[in-house]
XYZ file of C-alpha atoms in Angstrom:
619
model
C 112.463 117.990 141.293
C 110.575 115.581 143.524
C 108.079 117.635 145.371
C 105.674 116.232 148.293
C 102.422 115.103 146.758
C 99.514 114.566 149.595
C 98.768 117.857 150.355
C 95.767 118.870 152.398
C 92.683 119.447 149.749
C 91.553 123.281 149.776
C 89.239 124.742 147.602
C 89.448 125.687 144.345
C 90.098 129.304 143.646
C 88.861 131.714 140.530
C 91.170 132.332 137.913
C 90.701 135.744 136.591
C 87.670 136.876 135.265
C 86.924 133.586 133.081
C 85.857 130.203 134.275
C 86.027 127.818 137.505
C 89.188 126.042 137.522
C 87.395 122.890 137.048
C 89.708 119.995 138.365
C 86.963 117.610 138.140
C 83.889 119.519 137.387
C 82.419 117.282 134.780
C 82.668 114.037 137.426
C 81.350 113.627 140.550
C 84.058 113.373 143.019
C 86.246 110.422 142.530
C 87.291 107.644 145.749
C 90.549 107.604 147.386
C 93.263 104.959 146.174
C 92.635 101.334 147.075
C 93.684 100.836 151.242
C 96.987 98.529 149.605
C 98.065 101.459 147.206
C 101.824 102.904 147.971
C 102.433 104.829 145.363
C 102.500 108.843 144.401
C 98.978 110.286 144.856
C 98.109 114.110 143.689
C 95.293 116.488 144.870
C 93.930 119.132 142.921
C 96.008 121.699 142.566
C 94.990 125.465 143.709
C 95.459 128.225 140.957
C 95.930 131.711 141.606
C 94.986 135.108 139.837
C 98.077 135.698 137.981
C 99.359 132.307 137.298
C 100.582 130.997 133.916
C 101.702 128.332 131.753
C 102.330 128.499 127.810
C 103.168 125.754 125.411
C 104.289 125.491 122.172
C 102.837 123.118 119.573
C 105.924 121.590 117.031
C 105.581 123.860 114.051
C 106.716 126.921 116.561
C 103.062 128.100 117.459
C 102.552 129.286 121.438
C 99.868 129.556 123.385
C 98.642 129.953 126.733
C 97.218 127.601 128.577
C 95.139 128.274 131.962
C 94.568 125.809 134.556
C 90.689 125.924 133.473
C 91.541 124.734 130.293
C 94.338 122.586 130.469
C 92.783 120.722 134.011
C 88.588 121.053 133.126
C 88.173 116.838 132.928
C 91.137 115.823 135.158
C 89.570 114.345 138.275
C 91.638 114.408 141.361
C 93.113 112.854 143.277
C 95.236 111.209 140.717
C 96.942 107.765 141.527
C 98.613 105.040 138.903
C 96.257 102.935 138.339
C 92.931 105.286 138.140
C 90.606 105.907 135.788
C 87.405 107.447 134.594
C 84.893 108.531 132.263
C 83.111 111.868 131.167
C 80.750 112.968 128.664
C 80.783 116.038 126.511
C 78.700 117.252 123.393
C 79.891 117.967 119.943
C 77.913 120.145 117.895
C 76.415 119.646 114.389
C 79.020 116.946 113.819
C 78.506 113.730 111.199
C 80.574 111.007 112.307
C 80.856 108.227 109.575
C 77.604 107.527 109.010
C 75.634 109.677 112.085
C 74.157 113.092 110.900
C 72.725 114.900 113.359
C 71.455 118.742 113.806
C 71.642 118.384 117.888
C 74.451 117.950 119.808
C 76.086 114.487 119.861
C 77.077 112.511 122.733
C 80.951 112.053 123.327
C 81.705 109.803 125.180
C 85.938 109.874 127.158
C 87.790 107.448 129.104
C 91.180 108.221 130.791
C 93.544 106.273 132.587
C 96.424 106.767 134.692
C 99.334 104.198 133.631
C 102.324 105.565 135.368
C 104.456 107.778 137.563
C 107.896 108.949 135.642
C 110.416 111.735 135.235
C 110.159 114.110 132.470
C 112.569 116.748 131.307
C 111.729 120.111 129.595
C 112.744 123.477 130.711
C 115.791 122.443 131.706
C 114.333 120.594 134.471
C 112.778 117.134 135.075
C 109.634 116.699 136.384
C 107.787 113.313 138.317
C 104.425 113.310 136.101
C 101.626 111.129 135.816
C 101.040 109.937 132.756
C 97.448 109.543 131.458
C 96.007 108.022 128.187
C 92.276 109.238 126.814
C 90.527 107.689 124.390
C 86.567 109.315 123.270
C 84.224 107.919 120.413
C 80.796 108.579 119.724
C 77.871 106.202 120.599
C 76.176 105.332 117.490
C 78.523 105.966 115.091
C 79.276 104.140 112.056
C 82.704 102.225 110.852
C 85.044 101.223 113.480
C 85.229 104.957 114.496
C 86.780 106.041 117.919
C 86.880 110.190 117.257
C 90.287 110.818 119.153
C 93.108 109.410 121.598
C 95.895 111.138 123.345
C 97.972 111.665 126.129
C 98.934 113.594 129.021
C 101.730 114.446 131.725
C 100.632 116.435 135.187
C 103.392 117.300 137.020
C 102.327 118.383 140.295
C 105.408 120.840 140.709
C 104.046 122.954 138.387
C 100.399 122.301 138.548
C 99.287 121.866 135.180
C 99.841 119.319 132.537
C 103.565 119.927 131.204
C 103.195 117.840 127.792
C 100.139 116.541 125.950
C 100.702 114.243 122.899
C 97.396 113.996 120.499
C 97.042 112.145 117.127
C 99.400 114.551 115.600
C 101.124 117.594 115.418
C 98.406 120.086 115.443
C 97.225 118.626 119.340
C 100.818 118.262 120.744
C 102.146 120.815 122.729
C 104.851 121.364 125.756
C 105.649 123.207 128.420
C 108.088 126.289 127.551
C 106.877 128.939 130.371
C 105.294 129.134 133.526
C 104.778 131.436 136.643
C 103.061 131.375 140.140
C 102.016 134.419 141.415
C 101.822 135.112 144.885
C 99.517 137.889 144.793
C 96.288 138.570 142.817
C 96.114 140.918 139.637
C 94.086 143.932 139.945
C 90.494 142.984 138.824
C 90.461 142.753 134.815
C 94.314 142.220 134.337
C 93.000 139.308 132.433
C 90.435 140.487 130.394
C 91.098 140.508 126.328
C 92.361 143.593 125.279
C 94.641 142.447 122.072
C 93.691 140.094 119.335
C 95.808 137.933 120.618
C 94.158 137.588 123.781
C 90.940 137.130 122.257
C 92.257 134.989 120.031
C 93.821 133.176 122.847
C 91.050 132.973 125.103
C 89.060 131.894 121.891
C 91.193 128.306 121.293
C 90.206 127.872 125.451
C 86.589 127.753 124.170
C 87.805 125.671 121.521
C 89.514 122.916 124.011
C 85.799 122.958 124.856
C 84.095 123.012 121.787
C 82.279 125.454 122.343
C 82.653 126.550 119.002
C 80.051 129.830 118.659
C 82.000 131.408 121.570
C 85.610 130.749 119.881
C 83.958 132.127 116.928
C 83.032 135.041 119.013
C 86.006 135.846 119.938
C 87.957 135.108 116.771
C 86.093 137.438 115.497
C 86.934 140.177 118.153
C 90.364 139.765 117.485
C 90.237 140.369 113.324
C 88.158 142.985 114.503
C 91.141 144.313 116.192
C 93.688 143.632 113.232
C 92.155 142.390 110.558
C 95.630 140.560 109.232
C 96.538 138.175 112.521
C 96.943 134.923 110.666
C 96.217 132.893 113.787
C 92.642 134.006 114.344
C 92.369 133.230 110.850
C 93.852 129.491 111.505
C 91.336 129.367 114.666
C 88.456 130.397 113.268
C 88.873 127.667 110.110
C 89.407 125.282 112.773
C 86.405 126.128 114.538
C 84.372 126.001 111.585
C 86.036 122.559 110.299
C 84.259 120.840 113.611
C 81.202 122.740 113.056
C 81.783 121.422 109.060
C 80.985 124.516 108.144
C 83.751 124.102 105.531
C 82.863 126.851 103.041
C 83.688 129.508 105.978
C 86.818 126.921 107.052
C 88.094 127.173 103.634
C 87.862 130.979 103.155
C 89.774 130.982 106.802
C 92.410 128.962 105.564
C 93.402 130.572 102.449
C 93.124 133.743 104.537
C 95.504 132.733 106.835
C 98.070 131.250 103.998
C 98.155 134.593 102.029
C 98.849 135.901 105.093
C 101.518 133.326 106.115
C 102.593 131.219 103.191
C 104.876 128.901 105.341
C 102.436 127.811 107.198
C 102.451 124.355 106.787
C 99.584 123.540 109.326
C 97.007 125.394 107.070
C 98.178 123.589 104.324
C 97.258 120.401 106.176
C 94.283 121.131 107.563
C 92.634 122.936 103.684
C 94.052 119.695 102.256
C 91.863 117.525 104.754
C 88.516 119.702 104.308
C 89.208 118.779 100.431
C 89.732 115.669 101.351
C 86.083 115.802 103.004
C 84.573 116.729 100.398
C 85.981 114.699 97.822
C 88.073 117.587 96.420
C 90.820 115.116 95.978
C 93.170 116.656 93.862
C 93.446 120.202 95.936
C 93.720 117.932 98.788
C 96.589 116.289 97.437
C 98.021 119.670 96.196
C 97.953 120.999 99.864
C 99.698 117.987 101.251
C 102.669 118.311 98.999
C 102.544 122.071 99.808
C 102.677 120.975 103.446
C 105.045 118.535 103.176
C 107.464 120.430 101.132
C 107.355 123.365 103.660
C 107.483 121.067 106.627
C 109.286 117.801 105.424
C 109.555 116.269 109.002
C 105.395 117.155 109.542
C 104.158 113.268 110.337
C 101.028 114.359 110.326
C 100.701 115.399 107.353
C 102.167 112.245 105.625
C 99.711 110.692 107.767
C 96.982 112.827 106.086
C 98.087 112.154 102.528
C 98.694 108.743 103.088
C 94.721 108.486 104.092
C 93.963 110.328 101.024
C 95.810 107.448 99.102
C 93.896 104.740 100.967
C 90.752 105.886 100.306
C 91.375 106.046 96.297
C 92.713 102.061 97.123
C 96.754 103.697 95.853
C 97.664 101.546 99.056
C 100.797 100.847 98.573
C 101.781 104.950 98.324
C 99.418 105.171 101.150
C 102.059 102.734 102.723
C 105.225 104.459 102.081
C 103.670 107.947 103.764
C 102.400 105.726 106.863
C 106.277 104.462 106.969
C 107.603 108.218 106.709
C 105.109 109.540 109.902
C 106.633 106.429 111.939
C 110.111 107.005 110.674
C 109.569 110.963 112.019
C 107.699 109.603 115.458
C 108.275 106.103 115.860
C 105.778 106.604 119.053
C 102.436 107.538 117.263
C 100.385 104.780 117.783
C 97.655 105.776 115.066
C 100.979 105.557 112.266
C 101.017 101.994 113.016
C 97.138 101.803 113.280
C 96.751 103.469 109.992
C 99.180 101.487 108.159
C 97.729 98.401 108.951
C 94.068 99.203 107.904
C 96.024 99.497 104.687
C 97.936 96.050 104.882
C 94.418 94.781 105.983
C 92.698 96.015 102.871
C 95.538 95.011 100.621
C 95.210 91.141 102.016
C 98.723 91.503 103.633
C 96.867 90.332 106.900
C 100.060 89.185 108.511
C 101.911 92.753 108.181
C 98.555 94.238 109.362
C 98.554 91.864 112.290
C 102.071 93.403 113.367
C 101.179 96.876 113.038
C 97.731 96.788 115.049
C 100.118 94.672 117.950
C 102.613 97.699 117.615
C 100.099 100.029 117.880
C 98.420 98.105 120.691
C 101.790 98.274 122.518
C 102.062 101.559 122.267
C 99.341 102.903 123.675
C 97.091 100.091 125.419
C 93.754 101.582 125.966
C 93.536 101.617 122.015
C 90.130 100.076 121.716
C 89.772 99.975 117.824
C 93.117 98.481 117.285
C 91.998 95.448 119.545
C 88.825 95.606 117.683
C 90.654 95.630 113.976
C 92.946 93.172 115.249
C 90.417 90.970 116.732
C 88.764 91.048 112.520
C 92.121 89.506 111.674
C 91.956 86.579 114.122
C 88.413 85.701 113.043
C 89.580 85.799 109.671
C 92.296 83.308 110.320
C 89.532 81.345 112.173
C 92.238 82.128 115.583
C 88.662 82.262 117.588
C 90.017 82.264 121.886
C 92.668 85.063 120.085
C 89.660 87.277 118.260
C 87.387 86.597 121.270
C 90.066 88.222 123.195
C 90.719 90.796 121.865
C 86.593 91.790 121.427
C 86.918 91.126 124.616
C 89.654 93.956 126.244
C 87.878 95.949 123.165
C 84.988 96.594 125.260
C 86.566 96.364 128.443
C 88.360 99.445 127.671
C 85.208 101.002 126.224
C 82.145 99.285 126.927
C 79.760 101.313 124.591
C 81.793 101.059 121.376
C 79.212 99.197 119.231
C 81.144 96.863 116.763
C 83.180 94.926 118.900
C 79.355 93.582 120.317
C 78.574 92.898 116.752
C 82.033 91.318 115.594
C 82.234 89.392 118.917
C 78.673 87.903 117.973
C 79.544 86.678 114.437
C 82.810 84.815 116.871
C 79.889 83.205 118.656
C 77.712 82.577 115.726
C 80.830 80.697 113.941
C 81.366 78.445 117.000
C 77.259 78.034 116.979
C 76.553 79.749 119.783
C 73.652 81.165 118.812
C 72.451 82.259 122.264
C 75.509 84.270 123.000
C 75.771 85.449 119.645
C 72.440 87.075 119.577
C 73.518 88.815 123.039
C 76.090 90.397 121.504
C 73.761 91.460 118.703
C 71.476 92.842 120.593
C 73.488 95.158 122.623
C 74.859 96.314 119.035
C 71.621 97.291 118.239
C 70.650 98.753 121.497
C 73.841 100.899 121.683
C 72.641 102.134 117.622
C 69.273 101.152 117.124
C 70.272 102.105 113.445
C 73.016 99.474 112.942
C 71.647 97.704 109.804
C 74.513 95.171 109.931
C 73.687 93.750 113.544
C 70.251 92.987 112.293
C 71.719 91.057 108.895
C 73.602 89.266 111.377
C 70.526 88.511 114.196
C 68.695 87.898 111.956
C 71.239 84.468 110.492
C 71.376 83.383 114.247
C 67.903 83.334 114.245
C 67.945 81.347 111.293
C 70.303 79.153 112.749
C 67.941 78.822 115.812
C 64.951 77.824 113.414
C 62.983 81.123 114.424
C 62.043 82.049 111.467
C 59.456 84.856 112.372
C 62.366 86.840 114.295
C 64.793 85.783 111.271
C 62.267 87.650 109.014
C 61.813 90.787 111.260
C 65.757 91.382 111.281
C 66.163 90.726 107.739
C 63.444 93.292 106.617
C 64.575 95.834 109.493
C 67.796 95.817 107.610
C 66.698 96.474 104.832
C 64.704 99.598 105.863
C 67.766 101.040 107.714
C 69.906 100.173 104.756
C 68.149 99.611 101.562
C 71.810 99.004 99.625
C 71.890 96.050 102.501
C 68.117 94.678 101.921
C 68.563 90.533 101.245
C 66.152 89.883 99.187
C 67.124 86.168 98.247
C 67.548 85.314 102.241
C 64.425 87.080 102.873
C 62.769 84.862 99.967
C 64.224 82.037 101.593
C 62.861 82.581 104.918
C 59.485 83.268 103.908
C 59.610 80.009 102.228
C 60.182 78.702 105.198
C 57.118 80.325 106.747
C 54.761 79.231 103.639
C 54.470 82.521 102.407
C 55.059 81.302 99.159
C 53.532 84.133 96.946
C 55.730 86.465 99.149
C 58.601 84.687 98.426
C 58.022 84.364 94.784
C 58.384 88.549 94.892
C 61.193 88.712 97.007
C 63.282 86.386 94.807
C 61.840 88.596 91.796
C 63.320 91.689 93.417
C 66.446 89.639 94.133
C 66.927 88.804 90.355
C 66.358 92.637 89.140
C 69.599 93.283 91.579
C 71.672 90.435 90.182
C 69.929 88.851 86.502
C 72.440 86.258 87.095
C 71.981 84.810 90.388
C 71.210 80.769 89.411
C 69.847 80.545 93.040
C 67.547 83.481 92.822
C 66.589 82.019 89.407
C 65.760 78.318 91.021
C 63.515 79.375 93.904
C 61.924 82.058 91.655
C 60.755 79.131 89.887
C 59.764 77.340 92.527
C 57.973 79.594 94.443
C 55.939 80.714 91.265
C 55.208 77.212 90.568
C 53.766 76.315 93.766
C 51.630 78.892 93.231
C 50.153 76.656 90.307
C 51.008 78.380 87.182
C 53.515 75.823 85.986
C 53.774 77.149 82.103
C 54.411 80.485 83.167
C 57.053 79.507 85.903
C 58.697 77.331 83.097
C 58.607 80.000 80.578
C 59.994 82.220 83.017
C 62.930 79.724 83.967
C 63.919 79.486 80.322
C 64.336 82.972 79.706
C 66.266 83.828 82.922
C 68.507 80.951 82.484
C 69.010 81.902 78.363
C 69.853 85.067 79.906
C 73.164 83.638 82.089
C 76.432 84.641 80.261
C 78.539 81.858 82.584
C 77.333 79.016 83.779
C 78.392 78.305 87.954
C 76.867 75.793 90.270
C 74.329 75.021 90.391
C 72.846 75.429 87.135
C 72.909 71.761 85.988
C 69.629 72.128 87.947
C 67.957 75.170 85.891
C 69.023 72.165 82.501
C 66.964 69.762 85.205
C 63.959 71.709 85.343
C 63.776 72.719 82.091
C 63.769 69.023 81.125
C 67.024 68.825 79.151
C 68.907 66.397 81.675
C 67.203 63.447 83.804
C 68.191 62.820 87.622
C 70.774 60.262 86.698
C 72.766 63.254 85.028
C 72.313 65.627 87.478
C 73.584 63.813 90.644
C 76.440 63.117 88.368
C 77.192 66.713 87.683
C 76.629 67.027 90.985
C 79.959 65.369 91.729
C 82.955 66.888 92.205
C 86.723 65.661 93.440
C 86.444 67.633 96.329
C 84.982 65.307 98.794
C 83.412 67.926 100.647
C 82.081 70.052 97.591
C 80.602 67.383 96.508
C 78.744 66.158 99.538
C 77.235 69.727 99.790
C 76.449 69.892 95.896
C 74.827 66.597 96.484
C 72.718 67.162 99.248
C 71.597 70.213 97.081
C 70.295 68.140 94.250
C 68.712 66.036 96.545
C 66.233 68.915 97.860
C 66.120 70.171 93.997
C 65.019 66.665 92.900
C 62.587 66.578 95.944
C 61.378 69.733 95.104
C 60.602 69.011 91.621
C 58.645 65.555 93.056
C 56.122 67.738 94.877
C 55.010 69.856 92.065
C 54.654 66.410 89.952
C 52.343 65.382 93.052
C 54.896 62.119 93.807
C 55.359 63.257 97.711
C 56.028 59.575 98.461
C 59.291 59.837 96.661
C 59.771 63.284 97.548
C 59.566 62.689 101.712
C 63.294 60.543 101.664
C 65.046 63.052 99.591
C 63.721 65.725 101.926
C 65.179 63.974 104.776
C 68.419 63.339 103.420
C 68.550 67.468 102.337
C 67.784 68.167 105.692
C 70.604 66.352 107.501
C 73.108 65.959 105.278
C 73.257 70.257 104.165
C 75.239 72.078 106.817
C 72.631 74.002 108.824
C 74.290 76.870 106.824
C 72.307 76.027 103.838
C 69.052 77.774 103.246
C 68.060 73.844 101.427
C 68.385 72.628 105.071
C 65.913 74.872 106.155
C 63.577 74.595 103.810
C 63.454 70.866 103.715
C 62.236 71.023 107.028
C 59.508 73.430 106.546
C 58.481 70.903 104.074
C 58.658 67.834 106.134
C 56.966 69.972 108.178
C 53.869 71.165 106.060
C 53.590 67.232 104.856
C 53.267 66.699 108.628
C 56.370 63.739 108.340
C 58.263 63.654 111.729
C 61.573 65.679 111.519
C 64.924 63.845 110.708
């Protein structure tokens, strides 16, 4: 069934007693193709009192679903190629790291990718086919909160099949009719609990949860054992995390229908929310065992396993989804997060290109696959893929601040701190961004701003506060006594730190009190159970080895370990000069510290600032 697409635009129509058929209500209205376009083009349809269309998820569930609902963010005209964004509001959600009592911005992105033939009803269809992606501006984690898909067929108006992340949000077409002339006024008011529970899962769509509550309500009201306004209402509450109502729903609802392997899967996930992780994993079996072809619900359990680090069963239920729907991009996206954790970065690569192929607007795969390249130090690959990351969603926050560590490992420093900063604009509260400013800044010798990020950090994030690179940088800046504490506070977070140890010294002695610096350094370093690099210098400072001996510990046969260890014991040594007032000897040492360190090393750095405070030109 091929049917004429450009039809003349007419205006949109009331459906029933409800809502505007919306089209394109949330977007301004959208241009016409490009001038050089040939393809199939759709206007917005025109819905009449008395049409219909209901669907049917995969477990057998059927619902209604009215051109207000189904059509609300579609903007017309619709062309292959288009695409466009709306906003919408989720209420009293946390999103992996983001609490918030207001509403939170959600940000959606949908694209037209093609014009094909589907079959259901007996019929096939020409539909366009549309992939959405949403996330949530600010959130933590590489979090995008949901992707799907869609078919509009404009011979029968509506969207025919829609394809979310799993079985719960799929649905397709199994009935529809046109009328041709209007009900009587009311037809479509709720009068069953069905309807209300019906019109209820519209608000839903919208989530505008206290009105689906509403009307979930109506319809127990009207008979008190419907399972499905039972199932509703729990998922109504889930979003709002409300989850000691959601639960009560749910085990409503399963008393009421035992087989119901959805409710299973959705109680197993609020457990799984809330740490309950053994009734979580009880419910998944349950679901599984009533539905063993439900890939979402392998899915489910096999993110429960992840999270307790049982990858490898968290592997085998990823590879059961896929086996069930070798199409579902997330199966693939899920499976390699868990290759990715277990090291298997090669496996992981695969998957995230699968998923990638699959659906192509899938920003965090890029993203996760973009951590891989970077990894295997593939830069024009991971740059890439940060890259079509944000092309495809330009306010998703960690590509900006993955993209800038790309830049800061190629020393780039400008462009990395870009990157940075629009990280931090997009989530002022992204504690990682400023750890990661704040080492370009380093890198750029501006200290001050260095500092600033550092200590920014560390009051967003105090499990993230670096208190030995914040030592280090106010050594840089002579703020010796203040470095003396930070290195304190980095010691009572790690007692054996040999670093922390060294400059603690240091920075106390400077201060003058070398007896109590050295008594210090003796009992820290009597305190070390092992022994790494570099503490041949704490036996150094304590007198119990003479330079000689430590530039030959310093060696190593690794030529390029040992250059580094070197150039270490070379600011060490220069160090120790300038307490014993021998600056003369101290100035060469310092200049060979500062240019032979990479600029990686904090001893670089600081044998700058101290060429710099004994006013010698720099290197």
């Amino acid at each position: 069934m091929r049917p004429r697409l450009r039809a003349i635009p007419r205006p949109i129509a009331l459906f029933g007693s409800l809502l505007l058929l919306a089209g394109a209500a949330a977007n301004p209205p959208s241009p016409k193709p490009p001038e050089n376009y040939q393809g199939p083009v759709a206007e917005a349809p025109v819905a009449q009192p008395g049409d219909y269309w209901v669907y049917q998820r995969p477990a057998g569930e059927k619902f209604k679903g009215r051109s207000e609902t189904q059509l609300k963010y579609v903007e017309f005209p619709l062309w292959v190629g288009k695409a466009w964004s709306y906003e919408t509001q989720s209420r009293s959600r946390w999103m992996y790291g983001v609490t918030s009592r207001t509403a939170l911005r959600v940000e959606h992105r949908c694209e037209i990718v093609s014009y094909k033939p589907v079959t259901m009803l007996g019929e096939t269809f020409d539909a366009f086919e549309c992939h959405c992606q949403c996330s949530i501006p600010g959130a933590m984690d590489d979090y995008t909160c949901a992707a799907w898909t869609w078919w509009y067929a404009p011979a029968v108006k509506n969207i025919v099949r829609f394809k979310g992340e799993g079985t719960g949000s799929t649905y397709e077409l199994v009935e529809y009719k046109f009328s041709k002339t209007p009900l009587e006024p009311g037809a479509l008011d709720p009068k069953t609990a069905y309807d209300f529970t019906d019109r209820g899962n519209t608000y839903f769509d919208w989530k505008d949860y206290d009105h689906a509550i509403e009307d979930y309500d109506r319809a127990l009201e009207l008979d008190s054992s419907y399972a499905p306004a039972y199932f509703s209402r729990a998922r109504a509450y889930q979003d709002k995390r409300d989850y000691e109502r959601s639960l009560q729903d749910y085990t409503q609802a399963i008393r009421l229908k035992p087989t119901d392997a959805a409710a299973f899967n959705n109680r197993g996930n609020i457990y799984r929310d809330t740490k309950d992780y053994r009734r979580a994993l009880e419910d998944y079996d349950r679901s599984i065992w009533l539905n063993p072809n439900y890939a979402l619900a392998f899915t489910n359990r096999g993110n429960l396993y992840r999270e307790q680090k049982n990858y490898d069963r968290a592997i085998e239920d990823y590879n059961r989804a896929i086996e069930f729907d070798p199409s579902d991009a997330s199966a693939y996206f899920n499976r390699a997060r868990a290759y990715q954790l277990k090291l298997d970065v090669d496996r992981a690569l695969a998957d995230y290109t699968q998923a990638i192929s699959l659906r192509p607007n899938y920003s965090v795969a890029f993203n996760n696959r973009g951590l891989i390249y970077r990894d295997k130090k593939e830069y024009e690959l991971a740059l890439r893929d940060f890259d079509e990351s944000l092309r495809i969603n330009p306010k998703y926050t960690f590509p900006y601040n993955n993209r800038g560590n790309v830049y800061r490992d190629k020393k780039d420093y400008d462009r990395a701190i870009q990157d940075y900063d629009e990280a931090i604009r997009l989530n002022p509260k992204y504690a990682l961004a400023f750890n990661n400013r704040a080492t370009a800044y380093r890198a750029k010798q501006d200290y001050e701003r260095s500092l600033a990020d550092y200590e920014a950090a560390a009051r967003i994030d105090p499990k993230l506060a670096q208190h030995r690179p914040i030592g280090y940088t106010l050594f840089f800046l002579g703020r010796t006594a203040e470095s003396a504490a930070a290195m304190e506070r980095a010691l009572k977070a790690r007692p054996d730190d040999v670093y922390a140890i060294l400059w603690r010294y240091m920075t106390v002695a400077k201060q003058g009190d070398r007896g109590a610096a050295s008594g210090e350094l003796a009992e820290n370093a009597a305190k070390l159970k092992e022994r790494p690099w570099p503490a041949p210098v704490l036996d150094f400072y304590l007198g119990k080895i003479d330079e000689k001996a430590i530039y030959a510990a310093a060696a190593d046969p690794d030529p390029k370990k040992s250059a580094e260890q070197v150039c270490e014991v070379k600011f060490f040594v220069a160090e120790a000069k300038l307490l014993n007032g021998a600056a003369e000897e101290a100035v060469p040492l310092l200049h060979a510290a500062e240019q032979e360190c990479p600029p990686t090393f904090y001893e670089s750095h600081a044998a700058r600032a101290e060429l710099k405070r004994l006013k010698q030109p720099p290197s």
